[in-house]
mmCIF file of C-alpha atoms in Angstrom:
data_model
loop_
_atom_site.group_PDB
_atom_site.id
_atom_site.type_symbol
_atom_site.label_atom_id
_atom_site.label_comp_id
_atom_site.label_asym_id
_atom_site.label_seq_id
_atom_site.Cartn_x
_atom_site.Cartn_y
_atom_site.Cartn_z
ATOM 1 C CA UNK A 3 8.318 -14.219 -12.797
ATOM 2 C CA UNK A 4 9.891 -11.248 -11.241
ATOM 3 C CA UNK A 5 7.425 -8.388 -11.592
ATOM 4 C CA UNK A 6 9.635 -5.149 -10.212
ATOM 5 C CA UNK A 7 13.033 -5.558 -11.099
ATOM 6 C CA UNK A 8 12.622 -1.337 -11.462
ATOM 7 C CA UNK A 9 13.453 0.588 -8.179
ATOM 8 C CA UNK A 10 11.647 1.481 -5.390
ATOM 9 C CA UNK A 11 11.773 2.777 -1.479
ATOM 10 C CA UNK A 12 14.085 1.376 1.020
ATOM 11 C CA UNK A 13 11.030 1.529 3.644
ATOM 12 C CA UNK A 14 10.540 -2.712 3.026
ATOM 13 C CA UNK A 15 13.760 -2.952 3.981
ATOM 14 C CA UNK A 16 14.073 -1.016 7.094
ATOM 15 C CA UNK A 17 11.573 -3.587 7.829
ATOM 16 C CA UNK A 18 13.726 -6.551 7.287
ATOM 17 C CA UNK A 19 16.745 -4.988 8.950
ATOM 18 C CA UNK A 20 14.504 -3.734 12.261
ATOM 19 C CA UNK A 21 13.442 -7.736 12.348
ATOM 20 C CA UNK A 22 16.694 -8.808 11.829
ATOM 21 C CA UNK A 23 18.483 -6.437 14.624
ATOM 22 C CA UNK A 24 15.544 -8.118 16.924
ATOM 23 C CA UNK A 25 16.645 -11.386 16.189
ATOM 24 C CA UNK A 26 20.698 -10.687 16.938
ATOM 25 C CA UNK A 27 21.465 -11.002 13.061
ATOM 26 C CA UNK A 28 24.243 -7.820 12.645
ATOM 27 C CA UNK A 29 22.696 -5.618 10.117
ATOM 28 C CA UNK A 30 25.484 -5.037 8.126
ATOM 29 C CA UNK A 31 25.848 -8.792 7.625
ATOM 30 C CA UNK A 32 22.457 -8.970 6.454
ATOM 31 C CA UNK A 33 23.095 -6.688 3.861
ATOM 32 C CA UNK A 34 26.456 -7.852 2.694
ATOM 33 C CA UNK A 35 26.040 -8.097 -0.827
ATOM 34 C CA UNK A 36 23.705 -5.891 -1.763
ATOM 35 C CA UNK A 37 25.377 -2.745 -2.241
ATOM 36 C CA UNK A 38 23.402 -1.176 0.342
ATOM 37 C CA UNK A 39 24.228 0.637 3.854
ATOM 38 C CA UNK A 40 22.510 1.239 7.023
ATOM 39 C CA UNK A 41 22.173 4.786 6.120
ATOM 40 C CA UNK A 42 20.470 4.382 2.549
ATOM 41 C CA UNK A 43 17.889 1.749 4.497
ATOM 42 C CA UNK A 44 17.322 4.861 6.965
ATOM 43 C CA UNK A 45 17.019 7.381 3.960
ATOM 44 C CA UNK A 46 13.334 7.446 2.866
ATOM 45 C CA UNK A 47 14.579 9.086 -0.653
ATOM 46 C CA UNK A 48 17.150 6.262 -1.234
ATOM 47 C CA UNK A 49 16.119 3.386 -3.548
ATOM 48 C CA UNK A 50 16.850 -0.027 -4.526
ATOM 49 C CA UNK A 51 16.249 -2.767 -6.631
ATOM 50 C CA UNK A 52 14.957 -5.965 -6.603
ATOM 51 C CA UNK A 53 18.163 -8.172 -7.092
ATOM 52 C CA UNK A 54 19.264 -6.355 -3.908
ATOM 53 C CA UNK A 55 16.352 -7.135 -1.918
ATOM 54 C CA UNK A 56 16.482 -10.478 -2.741
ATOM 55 C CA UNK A 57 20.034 -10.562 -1.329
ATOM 56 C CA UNK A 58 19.613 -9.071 1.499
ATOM 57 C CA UNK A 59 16.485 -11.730 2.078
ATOM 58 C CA UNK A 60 18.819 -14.513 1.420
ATOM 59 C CA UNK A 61 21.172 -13.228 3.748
ATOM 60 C CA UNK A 62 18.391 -12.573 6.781
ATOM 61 C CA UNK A 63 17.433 -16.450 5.785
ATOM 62 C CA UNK A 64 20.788 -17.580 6.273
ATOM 63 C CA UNK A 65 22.045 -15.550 9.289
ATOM 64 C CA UNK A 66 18.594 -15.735 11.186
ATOM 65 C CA UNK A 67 18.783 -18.288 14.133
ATOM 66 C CA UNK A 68 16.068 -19.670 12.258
ATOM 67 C CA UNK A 69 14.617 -19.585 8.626
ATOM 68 C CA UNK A 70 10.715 -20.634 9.209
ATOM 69 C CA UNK A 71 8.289 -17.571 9.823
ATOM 70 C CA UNK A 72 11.126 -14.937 8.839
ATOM 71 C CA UNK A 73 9.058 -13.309 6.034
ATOM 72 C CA UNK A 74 5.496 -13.886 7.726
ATOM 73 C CA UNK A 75 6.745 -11.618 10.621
ATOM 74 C CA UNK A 76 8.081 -9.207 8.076
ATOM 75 C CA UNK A 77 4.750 -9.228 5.923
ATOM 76 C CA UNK A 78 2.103 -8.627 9.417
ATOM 77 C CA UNK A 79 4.128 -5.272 9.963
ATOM 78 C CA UNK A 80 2.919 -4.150 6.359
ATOM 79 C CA UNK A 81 -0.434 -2.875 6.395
ATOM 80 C CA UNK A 82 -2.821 -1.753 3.457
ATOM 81 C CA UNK A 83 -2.420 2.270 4.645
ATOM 82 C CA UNK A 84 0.930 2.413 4.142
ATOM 83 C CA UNK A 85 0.707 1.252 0.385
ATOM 84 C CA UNK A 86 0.081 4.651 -0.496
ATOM 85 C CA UNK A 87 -2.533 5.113 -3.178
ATOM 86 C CA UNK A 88 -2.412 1.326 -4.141
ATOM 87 C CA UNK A 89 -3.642 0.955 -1.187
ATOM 88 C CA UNK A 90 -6.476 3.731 -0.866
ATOM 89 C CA UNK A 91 -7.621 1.957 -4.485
ATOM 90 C CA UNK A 92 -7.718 -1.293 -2.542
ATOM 91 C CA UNK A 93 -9.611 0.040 0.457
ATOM 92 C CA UNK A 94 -12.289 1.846 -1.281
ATOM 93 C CA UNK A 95 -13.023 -1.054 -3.784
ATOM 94 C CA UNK A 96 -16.674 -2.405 -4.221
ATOM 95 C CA UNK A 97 -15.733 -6.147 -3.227
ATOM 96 C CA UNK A 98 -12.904 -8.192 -2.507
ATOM 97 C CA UNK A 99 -12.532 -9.521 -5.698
ATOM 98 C CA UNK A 100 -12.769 -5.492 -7.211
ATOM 99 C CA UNK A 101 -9.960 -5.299 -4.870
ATOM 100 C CA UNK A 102 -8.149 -7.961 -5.902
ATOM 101 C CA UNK A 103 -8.452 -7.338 -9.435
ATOM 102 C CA UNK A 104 -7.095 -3.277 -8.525
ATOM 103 C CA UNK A 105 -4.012 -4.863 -6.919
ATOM 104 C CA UNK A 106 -3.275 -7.070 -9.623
ATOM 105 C CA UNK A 107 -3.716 -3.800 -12.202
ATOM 106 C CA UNK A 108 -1.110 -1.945 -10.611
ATOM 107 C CA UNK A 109 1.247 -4.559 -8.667
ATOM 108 C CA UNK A 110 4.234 -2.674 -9.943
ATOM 109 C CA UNK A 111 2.868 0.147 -7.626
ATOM 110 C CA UNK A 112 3.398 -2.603 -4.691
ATOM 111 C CA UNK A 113 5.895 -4.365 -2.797
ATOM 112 C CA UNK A 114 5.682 -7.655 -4.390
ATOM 113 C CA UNK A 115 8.487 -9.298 -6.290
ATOM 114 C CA UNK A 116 6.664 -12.727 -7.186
ATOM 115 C CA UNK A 117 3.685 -12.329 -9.946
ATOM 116 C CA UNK A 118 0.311 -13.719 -8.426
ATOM 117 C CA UNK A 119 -3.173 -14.086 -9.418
ATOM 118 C CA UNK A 120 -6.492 -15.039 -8.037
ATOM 119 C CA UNK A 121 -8.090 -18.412 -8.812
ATOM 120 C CA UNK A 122 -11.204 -19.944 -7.961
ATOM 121 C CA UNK A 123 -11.706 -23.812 -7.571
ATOM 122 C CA UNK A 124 -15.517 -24.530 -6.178
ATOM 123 C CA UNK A 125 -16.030 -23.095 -2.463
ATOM 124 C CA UNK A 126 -12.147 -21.843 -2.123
ATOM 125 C CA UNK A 127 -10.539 -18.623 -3.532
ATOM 126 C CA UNK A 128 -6.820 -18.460 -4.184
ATOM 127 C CA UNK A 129 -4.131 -16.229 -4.696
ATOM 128 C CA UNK A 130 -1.519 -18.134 -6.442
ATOM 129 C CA UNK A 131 2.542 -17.325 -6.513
ATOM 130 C CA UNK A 132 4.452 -17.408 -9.400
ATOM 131 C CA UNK A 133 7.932 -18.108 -7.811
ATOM 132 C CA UNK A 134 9.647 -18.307 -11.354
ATOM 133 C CA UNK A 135 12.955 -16.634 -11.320
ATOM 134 C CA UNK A 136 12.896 -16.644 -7.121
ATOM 135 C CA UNK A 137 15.671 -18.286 -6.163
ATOM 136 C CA UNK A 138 15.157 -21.156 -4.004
ATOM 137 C CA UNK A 139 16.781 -20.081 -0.900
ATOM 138 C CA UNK A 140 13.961 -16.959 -0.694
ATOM 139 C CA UNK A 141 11.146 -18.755 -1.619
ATOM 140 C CA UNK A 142 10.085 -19.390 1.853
ATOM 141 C CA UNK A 143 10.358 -15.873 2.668
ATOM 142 C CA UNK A 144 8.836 -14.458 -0.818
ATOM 143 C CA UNK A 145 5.346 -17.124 0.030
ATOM 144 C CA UNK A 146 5.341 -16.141 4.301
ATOM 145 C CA UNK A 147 5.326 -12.573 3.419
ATOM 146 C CA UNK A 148 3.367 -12.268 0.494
ATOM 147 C CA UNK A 149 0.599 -14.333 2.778
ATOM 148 C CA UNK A 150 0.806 -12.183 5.268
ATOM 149 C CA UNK A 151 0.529 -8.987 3.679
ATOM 150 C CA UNK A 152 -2.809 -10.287 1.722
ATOM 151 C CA UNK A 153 -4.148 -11.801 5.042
ATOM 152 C CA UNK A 154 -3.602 -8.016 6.234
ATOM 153 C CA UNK A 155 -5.309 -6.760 3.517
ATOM 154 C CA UNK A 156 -7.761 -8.649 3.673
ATOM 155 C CA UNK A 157 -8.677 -8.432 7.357
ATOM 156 C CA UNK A 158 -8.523 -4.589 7.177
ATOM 157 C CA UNK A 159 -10.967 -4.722 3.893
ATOM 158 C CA UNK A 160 -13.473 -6.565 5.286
ATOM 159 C CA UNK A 161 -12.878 -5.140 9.221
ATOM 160 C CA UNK A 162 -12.840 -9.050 9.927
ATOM 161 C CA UNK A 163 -9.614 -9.367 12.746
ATOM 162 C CA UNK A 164 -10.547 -13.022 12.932
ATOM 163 C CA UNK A 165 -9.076 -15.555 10.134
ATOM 164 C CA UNK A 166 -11.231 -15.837 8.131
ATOM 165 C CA UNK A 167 -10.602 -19.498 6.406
ATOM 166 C CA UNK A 168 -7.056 -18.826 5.718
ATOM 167 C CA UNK A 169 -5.297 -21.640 4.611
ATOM 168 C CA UNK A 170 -1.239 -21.332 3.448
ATOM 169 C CA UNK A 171 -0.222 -23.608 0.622
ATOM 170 C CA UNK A 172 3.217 -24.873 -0.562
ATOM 171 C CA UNK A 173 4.958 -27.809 -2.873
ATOM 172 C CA UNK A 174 7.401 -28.031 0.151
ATOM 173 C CA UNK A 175 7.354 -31.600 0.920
ATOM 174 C CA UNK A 176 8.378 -31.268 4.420
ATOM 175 C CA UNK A 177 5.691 -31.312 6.861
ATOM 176 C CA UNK A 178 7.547 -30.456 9.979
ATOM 177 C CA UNK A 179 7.884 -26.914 7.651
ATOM 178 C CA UNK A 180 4.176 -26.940 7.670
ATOM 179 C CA UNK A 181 3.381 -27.378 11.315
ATOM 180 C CA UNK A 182 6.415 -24.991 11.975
ATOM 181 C CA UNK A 183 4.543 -22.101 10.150
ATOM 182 C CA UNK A 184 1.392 -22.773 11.132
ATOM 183 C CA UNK A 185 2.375 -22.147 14.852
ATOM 184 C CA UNK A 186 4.312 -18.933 13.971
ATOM 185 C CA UNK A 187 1.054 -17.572 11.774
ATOM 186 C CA UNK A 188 -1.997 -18.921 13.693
ATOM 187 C CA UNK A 189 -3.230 -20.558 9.902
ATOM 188 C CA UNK A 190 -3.352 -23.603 8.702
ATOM 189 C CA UNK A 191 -0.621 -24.941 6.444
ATOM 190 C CA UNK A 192 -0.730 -27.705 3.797
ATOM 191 C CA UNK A 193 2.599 -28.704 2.470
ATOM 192 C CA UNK A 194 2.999 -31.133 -1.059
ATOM 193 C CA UNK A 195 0.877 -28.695 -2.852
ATOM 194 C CA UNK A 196 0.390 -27.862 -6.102
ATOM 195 C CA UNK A 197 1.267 -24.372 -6.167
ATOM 196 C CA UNK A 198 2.521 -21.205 -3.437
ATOM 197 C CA UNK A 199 -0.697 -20.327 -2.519
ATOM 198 C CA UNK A 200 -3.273 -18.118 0.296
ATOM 199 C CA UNK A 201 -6.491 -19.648 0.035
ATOM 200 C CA UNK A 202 -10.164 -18.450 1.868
ATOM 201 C CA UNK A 203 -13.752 -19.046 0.827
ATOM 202 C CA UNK A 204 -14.509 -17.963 -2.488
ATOM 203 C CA UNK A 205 -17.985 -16.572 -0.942
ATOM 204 C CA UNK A 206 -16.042 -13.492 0.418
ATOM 205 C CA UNK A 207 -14.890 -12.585 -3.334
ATOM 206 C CA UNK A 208 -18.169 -10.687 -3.216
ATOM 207 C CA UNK A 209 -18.996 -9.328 -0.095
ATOM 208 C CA UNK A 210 -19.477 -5.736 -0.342
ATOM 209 C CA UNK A 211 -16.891 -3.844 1.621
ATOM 210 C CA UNK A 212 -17.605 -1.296 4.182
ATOM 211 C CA UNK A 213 -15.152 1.430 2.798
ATOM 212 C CA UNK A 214 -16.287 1.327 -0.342
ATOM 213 C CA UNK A 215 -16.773 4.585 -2.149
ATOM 214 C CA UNK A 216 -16.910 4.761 -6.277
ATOM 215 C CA UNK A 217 -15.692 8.548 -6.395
ATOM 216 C CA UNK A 218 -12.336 8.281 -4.086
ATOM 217 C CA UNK A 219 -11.918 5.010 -6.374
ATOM 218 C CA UNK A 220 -11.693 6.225 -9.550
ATOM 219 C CA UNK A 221 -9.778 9.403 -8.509
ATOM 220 C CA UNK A 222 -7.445 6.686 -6.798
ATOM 221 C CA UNK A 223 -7.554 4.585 -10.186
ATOM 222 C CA UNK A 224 -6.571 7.753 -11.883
ATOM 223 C CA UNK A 225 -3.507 8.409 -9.697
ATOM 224 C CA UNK A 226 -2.529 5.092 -10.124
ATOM 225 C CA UNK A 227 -3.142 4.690 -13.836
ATOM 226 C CA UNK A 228 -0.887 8.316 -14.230
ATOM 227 C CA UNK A 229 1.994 6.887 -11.692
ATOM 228 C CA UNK A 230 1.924 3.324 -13.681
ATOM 229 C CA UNK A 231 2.852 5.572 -17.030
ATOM 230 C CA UNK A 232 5.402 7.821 -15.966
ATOM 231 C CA UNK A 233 7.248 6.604 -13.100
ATOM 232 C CA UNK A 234 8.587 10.553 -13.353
ATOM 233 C CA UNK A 235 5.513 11.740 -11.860
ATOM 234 C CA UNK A 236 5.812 9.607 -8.507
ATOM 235 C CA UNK A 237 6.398 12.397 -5.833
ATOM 236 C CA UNK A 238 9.928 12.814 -3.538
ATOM 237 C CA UNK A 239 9.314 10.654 -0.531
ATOM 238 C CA UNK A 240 8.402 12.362 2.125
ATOM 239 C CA UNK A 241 5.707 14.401 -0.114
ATOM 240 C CA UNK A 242 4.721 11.236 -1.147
ATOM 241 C CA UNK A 243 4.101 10.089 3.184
ATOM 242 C CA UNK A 244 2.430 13.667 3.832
ATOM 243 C CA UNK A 245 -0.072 13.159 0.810
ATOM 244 C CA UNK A 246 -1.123 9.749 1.503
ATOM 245 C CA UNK A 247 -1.397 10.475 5.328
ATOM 246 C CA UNK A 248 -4.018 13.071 4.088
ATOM 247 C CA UNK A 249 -5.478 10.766 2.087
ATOM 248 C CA UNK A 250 -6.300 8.478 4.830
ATOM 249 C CA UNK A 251 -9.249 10.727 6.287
ATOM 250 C CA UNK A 252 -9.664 13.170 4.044
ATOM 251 C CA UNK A 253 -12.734 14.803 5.163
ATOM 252 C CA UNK A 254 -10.729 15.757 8.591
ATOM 253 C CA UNK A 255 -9.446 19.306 9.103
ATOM 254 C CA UNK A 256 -5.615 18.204 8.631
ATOM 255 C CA UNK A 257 -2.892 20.054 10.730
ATOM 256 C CA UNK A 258 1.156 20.003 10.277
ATOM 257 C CA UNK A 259 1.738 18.824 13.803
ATOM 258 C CA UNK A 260 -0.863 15.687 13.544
ATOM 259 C CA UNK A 261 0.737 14.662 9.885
ATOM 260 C CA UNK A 262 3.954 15.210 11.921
ATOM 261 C CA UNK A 263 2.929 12.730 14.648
ATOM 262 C CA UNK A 264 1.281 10.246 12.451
ATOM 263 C CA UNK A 265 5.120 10.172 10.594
ATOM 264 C CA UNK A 266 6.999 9.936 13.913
ATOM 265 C CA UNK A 267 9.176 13.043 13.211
ATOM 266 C CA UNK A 268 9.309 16.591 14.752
ATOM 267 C CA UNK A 269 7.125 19.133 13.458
ATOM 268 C CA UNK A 270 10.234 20.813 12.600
ATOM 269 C CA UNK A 271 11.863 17.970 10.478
ATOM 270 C CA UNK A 272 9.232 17.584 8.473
ATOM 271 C CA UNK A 273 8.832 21.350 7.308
ATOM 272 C CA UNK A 274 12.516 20.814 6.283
ATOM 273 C CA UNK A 275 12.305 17.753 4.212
ATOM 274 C CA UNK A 276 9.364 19.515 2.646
ATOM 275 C CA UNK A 277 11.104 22.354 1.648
ATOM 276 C CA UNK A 278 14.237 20.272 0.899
ATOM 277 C CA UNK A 279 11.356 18.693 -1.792
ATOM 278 C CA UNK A 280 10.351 22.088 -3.210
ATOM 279 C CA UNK A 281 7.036 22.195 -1.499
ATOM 280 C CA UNK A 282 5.199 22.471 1.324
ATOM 281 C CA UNK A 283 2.554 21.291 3.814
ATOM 282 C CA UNK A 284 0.036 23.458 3.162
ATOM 283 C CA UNK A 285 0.965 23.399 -0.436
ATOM 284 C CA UNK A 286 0.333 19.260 -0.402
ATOM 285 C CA UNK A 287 -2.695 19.649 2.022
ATOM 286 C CA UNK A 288 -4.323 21.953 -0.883
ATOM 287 C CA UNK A 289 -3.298 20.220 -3.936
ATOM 288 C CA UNK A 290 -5.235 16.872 -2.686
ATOM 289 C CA UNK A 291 -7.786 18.616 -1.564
ATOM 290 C CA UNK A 292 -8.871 20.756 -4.591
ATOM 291 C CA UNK A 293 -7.360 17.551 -6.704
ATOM 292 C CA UNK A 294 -10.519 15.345 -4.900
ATOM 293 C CA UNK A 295 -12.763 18.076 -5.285
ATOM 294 C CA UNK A 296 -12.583 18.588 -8.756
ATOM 295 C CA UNK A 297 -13.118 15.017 -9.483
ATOM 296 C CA UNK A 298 -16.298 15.005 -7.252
ATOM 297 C CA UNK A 299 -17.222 18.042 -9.304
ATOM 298 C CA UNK A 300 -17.038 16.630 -12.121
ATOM 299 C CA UNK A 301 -18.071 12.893 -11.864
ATOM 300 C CA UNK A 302 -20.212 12.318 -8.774
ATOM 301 C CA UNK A 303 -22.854 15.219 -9.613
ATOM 302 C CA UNK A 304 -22.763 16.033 -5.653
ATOM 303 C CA UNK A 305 -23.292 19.831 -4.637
ATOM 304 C CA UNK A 306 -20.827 22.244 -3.481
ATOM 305 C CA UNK A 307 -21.383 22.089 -0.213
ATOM 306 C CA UNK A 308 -21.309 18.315 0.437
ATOM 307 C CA UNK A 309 -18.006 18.562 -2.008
ATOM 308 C CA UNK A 310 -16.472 21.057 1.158
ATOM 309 C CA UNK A 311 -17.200 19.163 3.957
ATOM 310 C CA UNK A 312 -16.010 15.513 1.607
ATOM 311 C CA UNK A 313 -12.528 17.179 1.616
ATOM 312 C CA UNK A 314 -12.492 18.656 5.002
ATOM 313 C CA UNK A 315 -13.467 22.602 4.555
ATOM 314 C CA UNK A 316 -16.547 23.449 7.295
ATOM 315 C CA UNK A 317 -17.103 26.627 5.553
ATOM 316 C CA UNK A 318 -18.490 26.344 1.556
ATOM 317 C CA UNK A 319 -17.444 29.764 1.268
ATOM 318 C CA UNK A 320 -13.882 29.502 2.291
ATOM 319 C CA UNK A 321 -13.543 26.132 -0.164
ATOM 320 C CA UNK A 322 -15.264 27.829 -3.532
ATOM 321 C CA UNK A 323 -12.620 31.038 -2.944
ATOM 322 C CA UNK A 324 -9.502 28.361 -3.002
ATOM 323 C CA UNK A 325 -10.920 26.171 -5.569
ATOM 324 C CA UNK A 326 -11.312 29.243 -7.555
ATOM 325 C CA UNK A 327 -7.884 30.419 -7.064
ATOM 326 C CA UNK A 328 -6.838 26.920 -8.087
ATOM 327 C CA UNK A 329 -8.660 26.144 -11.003
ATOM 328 C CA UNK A 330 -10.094 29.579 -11.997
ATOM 329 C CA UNK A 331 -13.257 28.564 -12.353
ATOM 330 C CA UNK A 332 -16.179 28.291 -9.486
ATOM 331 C CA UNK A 333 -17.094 25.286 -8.023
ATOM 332 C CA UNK A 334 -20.193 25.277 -9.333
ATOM 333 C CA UNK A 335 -19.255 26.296 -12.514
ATOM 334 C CA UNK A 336 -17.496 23.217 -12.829
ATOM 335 C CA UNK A 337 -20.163 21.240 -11.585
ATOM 336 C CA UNK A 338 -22.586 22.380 -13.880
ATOM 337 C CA UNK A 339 -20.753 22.116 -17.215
ATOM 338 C CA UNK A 340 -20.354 18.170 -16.431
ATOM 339 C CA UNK A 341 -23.950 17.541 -15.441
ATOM 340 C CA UNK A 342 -25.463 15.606 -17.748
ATOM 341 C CA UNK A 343 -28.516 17.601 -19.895
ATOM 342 C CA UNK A 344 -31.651 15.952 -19.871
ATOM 343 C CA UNK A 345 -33.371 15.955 -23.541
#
């Protein structure tokens, strides 16, 4: 089953083309088809669909000097961070399987195309792919990638670089596929399965995960619940990079020209985009803040000063006058009508 056939950023496929270009395919070859040109794939506010991706994957399949490993290389060049707030949920999960279960809750916040879902058979964990409506021809691709963004993911979760027991599956008879993909992605790969499937022991469904924090969580389940309803509410594209770069480390003392770094444009480009967007940087940078804040106000019980220093303000003083400003109320004023009264 298809799962996004709704719109969504071009970024994936900048991906695909950069790969491609590396390879000697011509880009405009590889997306032949699609109704898409080099410039949208460059423009982080264009969008596309899924039909189109999937032509311009069939295309990279075909003119690619060869097919094997295409979408596993594509897949290790997506990590969890730049998922946005799908991917902060992910990260600050309890345990894998919490994490699993968050990414499965709001796939359509994701880059996937194929459905999946996690089974469990004895010692081994799976994450099975629904290739239903994929046409053959991207299959490969859709199964390489999809592995390798979860074997990301699932490294980065558990800070384990190593493999983990990663095994690839696939109902491709041919075994010379197999060993094929298995040098290209370091993992073991058993063709004649059953089913497209990343499997690893089921014991790590429940390892508690270093990151983990209950309070960014459910202010990340929130954002992710509100963005799942109203697709209106998903912020221009470049607001959308500068909020989940702060996001990242929230607790750190954020500055334009860092954010401006991180995003590998001038200082000066990204004021303009901002303003292009209607906003600004320090207008973001305050909105999460004092967003966060709130929430920790309100459903963690902690005290105003831990609350400061959690969303990156050294001075309490300086953080209750904006949060007043913002929300005119005090912090502590908040934080008091949502303790709970003892009887």
């Amino acid at each position: 089953m298809i799962v996004r056939a709704n719109t969504r950023s071009a970024t994936i496929l900048k991906v695909i083309c950069e790969h491609a270009e590396k390879l000697g395919v011509d880009v405009d070859a590889c997306l032949e088809g699609s109704g898409i040109s080099q410039d949208e794939v460059s423009d982080p506010q264009a969008l596309h669909n899924t039909e189109q991706e999937l032509q311009i994957i069939m295309n990279f399949m075909r003119l690619a000097p060869r097919s094997v490993g295409l979408g596993w290389i594509v897949g290790r060049d997506m990590h969890v961070h730049a998922f946005g707030i799908w991917g902060f949920a992910i990260l600050t999960s309890p345990t894998l399987r919490s994490a699993i279960e968050t990414s499965l809750d709001y796939i359509n916040l994701s880059s996937s195309i194929a459905d999946y879902r996690l089974e469990e058979f004895g010692e081994r964990a799976q994450l099975t792919i629904n290739m239903d409506g994929i046409p053959d021809t991207a299959q490969r691709f859709i199964l390489e990638r999809q592995c390798a963004i979860s074997v990301n993911f699932i490294q980065e979760i558990l800070l384990a670089p190593g493999q983990v027991g990663f095994t690839i599956e696939t109902p491709e008879p041919e075994a010379s596929y197999g060993l094929d993909l298995s040098m290209i992605s370091n993992l073991p790969v058993q063709t004649g399965q059953p089913a497209y499937a990343l499997s690893f022991p089921s014991a790590l469904l429940d390892q508690p995960l270093a990151k983990s924090d209950p309070v960014s969580l459910r202010f990340c389940l929130e954002q992710c619940e509100a963005l799942s309803q109203n697709a209106a509410d998903i912020l221009p594209p470049w607001s959308q990079k500068v909020r989940d770069a702060i996001m990242d480390n929230i607790s750190s003392d954020h500055k334009i020209e860092e954010i401006s770094e991180r995003l590998t444009v001038t200082e000066r480009t990204l004021r303009r985009r901002l303003t292009e967007e209607g906003t600004s940087f320090r207008e973001l940078y305050a909105d999460v803040r004092m967003a966060l804040a709130h929430e920790l106000l309100q459903t963690a019980g902690l005290n105003v000063e831990t609350v400061a220093w959690r969303v990156g303000y050294s001075e309490p003083a300086s953080f209750a006058r904006a949060f007043s400003k913002k929300f005119g109320q005090t912090p502590g004023e908040v934080r008091r009508s949502n303790v709970p009264r003892v009887a």
